[in-house]
Amino acid sequence: MALPDAPRHGRCVRAAHPRIARSLMRPRRLAPLLLAIAGCALRPAGEDEERDRIEAAGRVYAEDAAAPALPGAPSVEDYLRVAFAGNAELRRRYEEWRAAIEQVPQDSSFPDAALSFGYLMRGGGMKAWDRTTLGIGNEPMVMIPYPGKLAAAGRRALEEARAAGLEFEAARFDLQERVRAAYLDLALFGESIRLQEERVRLDEMKAAQAHAAVGLGRAAPEAALVARTELDLARSDLESLHAAVGPARAAMNALLGRAVEAPVPLPDALPAPRALPRTDAEVLALGAERNPALGALARTVAGREDALDLARQAYIPDVSLSFSLTGSASQAVGAMATLPLRLEAIAASIRQAEAGVRAAEAARTQYARDLAARFVLDLAVLRNDERQVELFETAIIPRIRRTIDLARAGYAAGRTDFAALLAAERTHIDARVAVARLRIEREKALAAVEAAAAVDIETLRPAGAQPAS
């Protein structure tokens, strides 16, 4: 996944003294210089834009933001609005993004300045001012790094923040897929219960007919027992469906960030199928371009490249500056520089950073391959379900309905018995159950494709289509 080009330089949010070299030659100007350096940070280009994205994404979490509520008959879009605001895992990802961006100023700032004070207790007649020593320098335990090191560290932190932002986006689309799947499960339970209730009514009629036939001596006694057993099994299946609704509601409430016992109505009908207005090849290309998890790995690679740049700069010495004065008697300027003599350690850190870059690149490559395989699987499921639904709706179910019409006519004419008519009706119910499951499976596969491609299917137009004016 290609990253947008960005300048590889930083910006100092507090400029130091404009004549640094001359200041070093004038001790009294060194103190303001050290203070200016301590307040300077080499912030990378693009940080402000990333902070703007964080602010925009966090509006739903603002303290004064009203929490969305579910209407009486919620649609899947209503569920998504509540989930995006209330899901704690998504909120965790957002807060990690916010935390990551705050690492940028920490990594790109110069060390603090340190003030020192000394007083000569026995001055032998010296004035108090002449016995006083004031000093300023950088922190004793922290050297002043070469600016390029701070710039590289800031860029690395920014790439990590960008990766965290893309991980938040990936979590958001993952939550969207899970909420859609939970809604589809509820819709399937509702449809299955309605169809099973029809089956129970058929079995009740069959049991009553068998009981009457046995009473009239037209059927063997075991026929009534068989019909009663089938009715009990059908009622048990209906109760099992009702029992499974509770856990499905709890799963939806968990995604929404609500109490598990909060009411969640079953949809009155299966949702209308959503169209996928792109070819499979176009969907694969879209996923490779837009998938946020793949983008996060690309940002990780960029961050590790900045870490490699930082490791290579370990050969550049760090410095320490100080200035002190003792009353009106003396002024002193001090400077110290590190000698990068740990050559083996520096070389090892460079090799470690290079290996980190290669590892991140390998992770990105493998994820891209896995993502393509996932698209192939989901699209295969989607297309196969579409094929089967079309077969049922255009051939099998019309044929079953024709069979029912013939069975009714035959029963009215006395050519067939009531059991044959009921068997045809049961076959019709079985076919409708199969279609419902196929449609739900197809919509789940589409939701998975939508999440992996990081796009709302409703916003897609066929390739080459012009937007409506």
Coordinates of C-alpha atoms in Angstrom, one line a residue:
M1 CA 0.0 0.0 0.0
A2 CA 1.6 3.3 -1.1
L3 CA 1.9 6.1 1.4
P4 CA 1.3 9.7 0.4
D5 CA 4.4 11.7 -0.1
A6 CA 5.3 13.9 2.9
P7 CA 8.2 16.2 3.6
R8 CA 10.9 14.5 5.7
H9 CA 11.8 17.6 7.6
G10 CA 10.5 18.9 10.9
R11 CA 9.5 22.3 12.2
C12 CA 10.6 24.0 15.4
V13 CA 7.7 25.3 17.4
R14 CA 10.0 27.7 19.3
A15 CA 12.9 29.1 17.3
A16 CA 16.3 29.3 19.0
H17 CA 18.5 32.4 18.9
P18 CA 19.2 33.3 15.2
R19 CA 23.0 33.7 15.7
I20 CA 23.9 30.5 17.5
A21 CA 27.6 30.5 16.5
R22 CA 28.0 34.1 17.6
S23 CA 26.1 33.4 20.9
L24 CA 28.6 30.7 21.7
M25 CA 31.3 33.3 21.5
R26 CA 29.4 35.6 23.9
P27 CA 28.8 33.9 27.3
R28 CA 26.0 36.2 28.3
R29 CA 24.0 35.1 25.3
L30 CA 24.4 31.4 26.0
A31 CA 21.8 31.4 28.8
P32 CA 18.9 32.6 26.5
L33 CA 20.2 30.2 23.9
L34 CA 20.0 27.2 26.3
L35 CA 16.5 28.2 27.4
A36 CA 15.4 28.6 23.8
I37 CA 16.8 25.1 22.9
A38 CA 15.0 23.6 25.9
G39 CA 11.7 25.0 24.6
C40 CA 12.2 23.8 21.0
A41 CA 10.7 20.7 19.4
L42 CA 11.4 19.5 15.9
R43 CA 7.8 18.5 15.1
P44 CA 7.3 16.5 11.9
A45 CA 5.2 17.7 9.0
G46 CA 1.8 16.1 9.0
E47 CA 1.3 16.2 12.8
D48 CA -1.4 18.9 12.7
E49 CA -3.4 17.0 10.0
E50 CA -3.3 13.9 12.1
R51 CA -4.5 15.8 15.2
D52 CA -7.4 17.2 13.1
R53 CA -8.3 13.6 12.1
I54 CA -8.3 12.6 15.8
E55 CA -10.5 15.5 16.8
A56 CA -13.0 14.7 14.0
A57 CA -13.2 11.0 14.9
G58 CA -13.6 11.8 18.6
R59 CA -16.6 14.1 18.4
V60 CA -18.9 11.1 19.1
Y61 CA -17.0 10.7 22.4
A62 CA -17.3 14.4 23.5
E63 CA -18.7 14.9 26.9
D64 CA -21.5 17.1 25.6
A65 CA -22.4 14.6 22.8
A66 CA -25.8 13.1 23.2
A67 CA -25.7 9.3 23.2
P68 CA -27.8 7.9 20.4
A69 CA -30.8 5.8 21.3
L70 CA -32.5 3.0 19.5
P71 CA -36.0 3.6 18.1
G72 CA -38.8 1.1 18.5
A73 CA -38.2 -0.7 15.3
P74 CA -34.4 -0.1 14.7
S75 CA -32.8 -0.6 11.4
V76 CA -29.2 -1.8 11.0
E77 CA -28.1 1.8 10.6
D78 CA -29.6 2.6 14.0
Y79 CA -27.7 -0.2 15.6
L80 CA -24.5 1.0 13.9
R81 CA -24.9 4.5 15.3
V82 CA -25.3 3.2 18.8
A83 CA -22.4 0.8 18.5
F84 CA -20.0 3.5 17.2
A85 CA -20.7 5.6 20.2
G86 CA -21.0 2.9 22.9
N87 CA -18.6 0.1 22.0
A88 CA -15.8 0.1 24.6
E89 CA -13.3 -1.8 22.4
L90 CA -13.6 0.9 19.7
R91 CA -13.2 3.6 22.3
R92 CA -10.0 1.9 23.5
R93 CA -8.6 2.0 20.0
Y94 CA -9.5 5.7 19.8
E95 CA -7.8 6.5 23.1
E96 CA -4.7 4.6 21.9
W97 CA -4.6 6.7 18.8
R98 CA -4.9 9.9 21.0
A99 CA -2.1 8.6 23.2
A100 CA 0.1 7.8 20.3
I101 CA 0.1 11.3 18.8
E102 CA 1.2 12.7 22.1
Q103 CA 4.4 10.7 21.8
V104 CA 5.5 13.0 18.9
P105 CA 6.3 16.1 21.0
Q106 CA 8.0 14.0 23.6
D107 CA 10.3 12.3 21.1
S108 CA 11.1 15.4 19.1
S109 CA 11.9 17.9 21.9
F110 CA 15.3 19.0 23.2
P111 CA 16.1 18.2 26.9
D112 CA 15.2 20.6 29.7
A113 CA 17.5 23.3 30.9
A114 CA 19.0 23.0 34.4
L115 CA 19.7 25.9 36.7
S116 CA 22.4 25.7 39.4
F117 CA 23.2 27.9 42.4
G118 CA 26.3 28.0 44.6
Y119 CA 27.4 30.2 47.5
L120 CA 30.8 30.4 49.1
M121 CA 30.2 30.3 52.8
R122 CA 33.5 31.9 53.8
G123 CA 34.5 34.6 51.4
G124 CA 37.2 36.4 53.3
G125 CA 35.6 39.8 53.0
M126 CA 34.1 39.2 49.5
K127 CA 30.8 40.7 48.7
A128 CA 27.8 38.3 48.8
W129 CA 27.3 38.7 45.0
D130 CA 31.0 37.8 44.3
R131 CA 30.6 34.7 46.5
T132 CA 27.5 33.6 44.4
T133 CA 27.7 31.3 41.5
L134 CA 24.8 30.9 39.1
G135 CA 24.8 28.4 36.2
I136 CA 22.6 27.1 33.4
G137 CA 23.0 24.1 31.2
N138 CA 21.1 21.2 29.9
E139 CA 20.0 18.4 32.2
P140 CA 23.0 16.7 33.7
M141 CA 21.9 13.2 32.8
V142 CA 20.7 14.1 29.2
M143 CA 22.9 15.3 26.4
I144 CA 21.6 17.6 23.7
P145 CA 21.1 15.4 20.6
Y146 CA 21.9 16.3 17.0
P147 CA 18.7 17.9 15.6
G148 CA 18.5 15.2 12.9
K149 CA 18.0 12.6 15.6
L150 CA 15.1 14.5 17.1
A151 CA 13.5 14.9 13.6
A152 CA 13.8 11.2 12.9
A153 CA 12.4 10.3 16.3
G154 CA 9.5 12.6 15.7
R155 CA 8.8 11.1 12.3
R156 CA 8.9 7.6 13.8
A157 CA 6.4 8.6 16.5
L158 CA 4.1 10.2 13.9
E159 CA 4.1 7.1 11.8
E160 CA 3.2 5.1 14.9
A161 CA 0.3 7.5 15.6
R162 CA -0.8 7.1 12.0
A163 CA -0.7 3.4 12.3
A164 CA -2.8 3.6 15.5
G165 CA -5.3 5.8 13.6
L166 CA -5.6 3.2 10.8
E167 CA -6.0 0.4 13.4
F168 CA -8.9 2.5 14.9
E169 CA -10.4 2.6 11.4
A170 CA -9.9 -1.1 10.9
A171 CA -11.6 -1.7 14.3
R172 CA -14.5 0.5 13.3
F173 CA -15.1 -1.5 10.1
D174 CA -14.7 -4.7 12.0
L175 CA -17.3 -3.6 14.5
Q176 CA -19.6 -2.6 11.6
E177 CA -19.3 -6.1 10.2
R178 CA -20.0 -7.7 13.5
V179 CA -23.1 -5.5 14.1
R180 CA -24.4 -6.3 10.7
A181 CA -23.8 -10.0 11.3
A182 CA -25.6 -9.8 14.6
Y183 CA -28.5 -8.0 13.0
L184 CA -28.7 -10.6 10.3
D185 CA -28.7 -13.4 12.9
L186 CA -31.7 -11.7 14.6
A187 CA -33.5 -11.3 11.2
L188 CA -32.9 -15.0 10.5
F189 CA -34.2 -16.0 13.9
G190 CA -37.3 -13.9 13.3
E191 CA -37.9 -15.5 9.8
S192 CA -37.1 -19.0 11.1
I193 CA -39.6 -18.6 14.0
R194 CA -42.3 -17.5 11.6
L195 CA -41.7 -20.4 9.2
Q196 CA -41.5 -22.9 12.1
E197 CA -44.8 -21.6 13.4
E198 CA -46.3 -22.5 10.0
R199 CA -44.7 -25.9 10.2
V200 CA -46.3 -26.4 13.7
R201 CA -49.7 -25.5 12.3
L202 CA -49.3 -28.0 9.5
D203 CA -48.3 -30.7 11.9
E204 CA -51.2 -29.9 14.2
M205 CA -53.5 -30.4 11.2
K206 CA -51.8 -33.6 10.3
A207 CA -52.0 -34.9 13.9
A208 CA -55.7 -34.0 14.1
Q209 CA -56.4 -35.7 10.7
A210 CA -54.5 -38.8 11.7
H211 CA -56.4 -39.0 15.1
A212 CA -59.7 -38.7 13.3
A213 CA -58.7 -41.3 10.7
V214 CA -57.8 -43.8 13.4
G215 CA -61.1 -43.1 15.2
L216 CA -63.0 -43.9 12.0
G217 CA -60.9 -47.0 11.4
R218 CA -59.4 -45.6 8.2
A219 CA -55.8 -45.7 9.5
A220 CA -53.7 -47.9 11.7
P221 CA -53.2 -46.7 15.3
E222 CA -49.4 -46.1 14.8
A223 CA -50.3 -43.3 12.2
A224 CA -51.6 -41.1 15.0
L225 CA -48.6 -41.8 17.2
V226 CA -46.2 -40.9 14.3
A227 CA -48.1 -37.7 13.6
R228 CA -48.1 -36.8 17.3
T229 CA -44.4 -37.4 17.5
E230 CA -43.7 -35.1 14.5
L231 CA -45.8 -32.4 16.1
D232 CA -43.9 -32.6 19.4
L233 CA -40.6 -32.4 17.6
A234 CA -41.8 -29.4 15.6
R235 CA -42.9 -27.6 18.8
S236 CA -39.6 -28.5 20.4
D237 CA -37.7 -26.9 17.4
L238 CA -39.8 -23.8 17.8
E239 CA -39.0 -23.5 21.5
S240 CA -35.3 -24.0 20.7
L241 CA -35.5 -21.1 18.3
H242 CA -37.1 -18.9 20.9
A243 CA -34.4 -20.0 23.4
A244 CA -31.6 -19.0 21.0
V245 CA -33.0 -15.5 20.6
G246 CA -31.8 -14.4 24.1
P247 CA -28.1 -15.1 23.5
A248 CA -28.4 -13.4 20.1
R249 CA -29.9 -10.3 21.8
A250 CA -27.2 -10.3 24.4
A251 CA -24.5 -10.5 21.8
M252 CA -26.0 -7.5 20.0
N253 CA -26.2 -5.5 23.3
A254 CA -22.6 -6.3 24.0
L255 CA -21.6 -4.8 20.7
L256 CA -23.7 -1.8 21.4
G257 CA -22.3 -1.2 24.8
R258 CA -25.6 -1.8 26.5
A259 CA -26.9 -4.0 29.3
V260 CA -27.3 -7.6 28.1
E261 CA -31.0 -7.6 29.1
A262 CA -31.8 -4.4 27.2
P263 CA -34.7 -5.0 24.7
V264 CA -33.7 -5.8 21.1
P265 CA -36.7 -6.5 18.8
L266 CA -36.6 -9.1 16.1
P267 CA -36.9 -7.6 12.6
D268 CA -40.3 -8.1 11.0
A269 CA -38.7 -9.5 7.8
L270 CA -35.4 -10.3 6.2
P271 CA -33.5 -7.3 5.0
A272 CA -33.5 -6.5 1.3
P273 CA -30.4 -7.8 -0.4
R274 CA -27.8 -5.1 -1.0
A275 CA -26.2 -4.9 -4.5
L276 CA -22.4 -5.1 -5.1
P277 CA -21.9 -2.9 -8.1
R278 CA -18.3 -3.9 -8.8
T279 CA -16.7 -7.0 -10.3
D280 CA -14.7 -9.3 -8.2
A281 CA -11.4 -8.0 -9.7
E282 CA -12.4 -4.4 -8.9
V283 CA -13.3 -5.4 -5.3
L284 CA -9.9 -7.0 -4.9
A285 CA -8.2 -3.9 -6.2
L286 CA -10.3 -1.7 -3.9
G287 CA -9.4 -3.8 -0.9
A288 CA -5.7 -3.6 -1.6
E289 CA -5.9 0.2 -1.9
R290 CA -8.2 1.0 1.1
N291 CA -7.9 -1.8 3.7
P292 CA -6.9 0.1 6.9
A293 CA -5.1 -2.8 8.6
L294 CA -2.9 -3.1 5.5
G295 CA -2.4 0.7 5.7
A296 CA -1.4 0.4 9.3
L297 CA 1.2 -2.1 8.4
A298 CA 2.5 0.2 5.7
R299 CA 2.8 3.0 8.3
T300 CA 4.6 0.5 10.6
V301 CA 7.2 0.0 7.8
A302 CA 7.6 3.7 7.4
G303 CA 8.1 4.1 11.2
R304 CA 10.7 1.4 11.3
E305 CA 12.5 3.1 8.4
D306 CA 12.7 6.2 10.5
A307 CA 13.9 4.1 13.4
L308 CA 16.7 2.9 11.1
D309 CA 17.6 6.5 10.2
L310 CA 17.8 7.2 13.9
A311 CA 20.0 4.2 14.6
R312 CA 22.4 5.3 11.8
Q313 CA 22.7 8.7 13.4
A314 CA 24.2 7.2 16.6
Y315 CA 27.6 7.9 15.1
I316 CA 26.9 11.6 15.5
P317 CA 28.1 13.0 18.9
D318 CA 25.7 14.6 21.3
V319 CA 26.7 17.7 23.1
S320 CA 26.3 19.4 26.5
L321 CA 26.5 23.1 27.0
S322 CA 26.8 25.2 30.2
F323 CA 27.3 28.8 31.3
S324 CA 28.1 30.0 34.8
L325 CA 29.0 33.3 36.4
T326 CA 30.5 34.0 39.8
G327 CA 29.4 37.5 40.8
S328 CA 31.4 40.1 39.0
A329 CA 34.6 38.0 39.3
S330 CA 34.3 35.5 36.4
Q331 CA 32.1 34.0 33.7
A332 CA 32.6 30.5 32.2
V333 CA 31.3 28.6 29.2
G334 CA 31.5 24.9 29.1
A335 CA 30.9 22.3 26.4
M336 CA 31.1 18.6 26.2
A337 CA 30.6 16.1 23.4
T338 CA 30.2 12.4 23.5
L339 CA 32.5 10.1 21.6
P340 CA 30.6 7.3 19.9
L341 CA 33.2 4.6 20.6
R342 CA 30.7 1.8 21.1
L343 CA 31.0 0.9 17.5
E344 CA 29.9 -2.7 17.8
A345 CA 26.8 -1.7 19.8
I346 CA 25.9 1.0 17.2
A347 CA 26.4 -1.4 14.3
A348 CA 24.2 -4.0 16.2
S349 CA 21.5 -1.4 16.7
I350 CA 21.6 -0.6 12.9
R351 CA 21.3 -4.3 12.0
Q352 CA 18.5 -4.7 14.5
A353 CA 16.6 -1.7 12.9
E354 CA 17.2 -3.2 9.4
A355 CA 15.8 -6.5 10.6
G356 CA 12.8 -4.6 12.0
V357 CA 12.2 -3.0 8.7
R358 CA 12.3 -6.4 6.9
A359 CA 10.0 -8.0 9.5
A360 CA 7.5 -5.2 9.0
E361 CA 7.7 -5.5 5.2
A362 CA 7.2 -9.3 5.5
A363 CA 4.2 -8.8 7.8
R364 CA 2.7 -6.3 5.3
T365 CA 3.3 -8.7 2.4
Q366 CA 1.7 -11.7 4.1
Y367 CA -1.3 -9.7 5.3
A368 CA -1.8 -8.5 1.7
R369 CA -1.8 -12.1 0.5
D370 CA -4.1 -13.2 3.3
L371 CA -6.4 -10.3 2.6
A372 CA -6.6 -11.3 -1.1
A373 CA -7.4 -14.9 -0.1
R374 CA -10.1 -13.6 2.3
F375 CA -11.7 -11.6 -0.6
V376 CA -11.6 -14.6 -2.8
L377 CA -13.4 -16.8 -0.1
D378 CA -16.0 -14.2 0.8
L379 CA -16.7 -13.4 -2.9
A380 CA -17.0 -17.1 -3.7
V381 CA -19.5 -17.6 -0.9
L382 CA -21.4 -14.5 -2.0
R383 CA -21.6 -15.5 -5.6
N384 CA -22.5 -19.1 -4.8
D385 CA -25.3 -18.0 -2.5
E386 CA -26.6 -15.7 -5.2
R387 CA -26.7 -18.6 -7.6
Q388 CA -28.5 -20.8 -5.2
V389 CA -31.1 -18.2 -4.2
E390 CA -31.8 -17.5 -7.9
L391 CA -32.2 -21.3 -8.4
F392 CA -34.7 -21.6 -5.5
E393 CA -36.6 -18.4 -6.4
T394 CA -36.9 -18.9 -10.2
A395 CA -37.2 -22.7 -10.4
I396 CA -37.5 -24.8 -7.2
I397 CA -40.1 -22.7 -5.3
P398 CA -42.3 -22.0 -8.3
R399 CA -42.3 -25.8 -9.0
I400 CA -43.2 -26.5 -5.3
R401 CA -46.0 -24.0 -5.5
R402 CA -47.3 -25.7 -8.6
T403 CA -47.1 -29.1 -6.8
I404 CA -49.2 -27.6 -3.9
D405 CA -51.8 -26.3 -6.4
L406 CA -52.0 -29.8 -8.0
A407 CA -52.2 -31.5 -4.6
R408 CA -55.0 -29.2 -3.5
A409 CA -56.9 -29.9 -6.8
G410 CA -56.3 -33.6 -6.4
Y411 CA -57.4 -33.6 -2.8
A412 CA -60.6 -31.7 -3.7
A413 CA -61.3 -34.3 -6.5
G414 CA -60.5 -37.2 -4.2
R415 CA -57.5 -38.3 -6.2
T416 CA -54.9 -37.7 -3.4
D417 CA -55.0 -37.8 0.4
F418 CA -54.5 -35.0 2.9
A419 CA -51.1 -36.2 3.8
A420 CA -49.8 -35.6 0.3
L421 CA -51.0 -32.0 0.4
L422 CA -49.4 -31.5 3.8
A423 CA -46.1 -33.0 2.6
A424 CA -46.1 -30.5 -0.3
E425 CA -46.7 -27.6 2.1
R426 CA -43.8 -28.8 4.3
T427 CA -41.5 -29.0 1.3
H428 CA -42.5 -25.4 0.5
I429 CA -41.5 -24.3 4.1
D430 CA -38.2 -26.2 3.9
A431 CA -37.4 -24.4 0.7
R432 CA -38.2 -21.0 2.2
V433 CA -36.0 -21.8 5.2
A434 CA -33.1 -22.7 2.9
V435 CA -33.6 -19.4 0.9
A436 CA -33.6 -17.4 4.2
R437 CA -30.4 -19.0 5.3
L438 CA -28.7 -18.5 1.9
R439 CA -29.8 -14.8 1.8
I440 CA -28.4 -14.2 5.3
E441 CA -25.2 -16.0 4.5
R442 CA -24.8 -13.9 1.3
E443 CA -25.4 -10.7 3.3
K444 CA -22.8 -11.7 5.9
A445 CA -20.3 -12.4 3.1
L446 CA -21.1 -8.9 1.6
A447 CA -20.6 -7.3 5.1
A448 CA -17.2 -9.0 5.3
V449 CA -16.2 -7.7 1.9
E450 CA -17.4 -4.3 2.8
A451 CA -15.3 -4.3 6.0
A452 CA -12.2 -5.6 4.3
A453 CA -12.5 -3.0 1.6
A454 CA -13.2 -0.2 4.1
V455 CA -16.0 1.2 2.1
D456 CA -19.8 1.5 2.5
I457 CA -21.3 -0.6 -0.3
E458 CA -24.2 1.9 -0.7
T459 CA -21.7 4.6 -1.7
L460 CA -20.2 2.5 -4.5
R461 CA -21.1 3.1 -8.1
P462 CA -20.3 0.8 -11.0
A463 CA -16.8 1.5 -12.4
G464 CA -16.9 4.3 -14.9
A465 CA -20.3 5.6 -13.8
Q466 CA -20.6 9.3 -13.4
P467 CA -22.1 10.7 -10.1
A468 CA -25.6 12.0 -10.4
S469 CA -25.8 15.8 -10.9

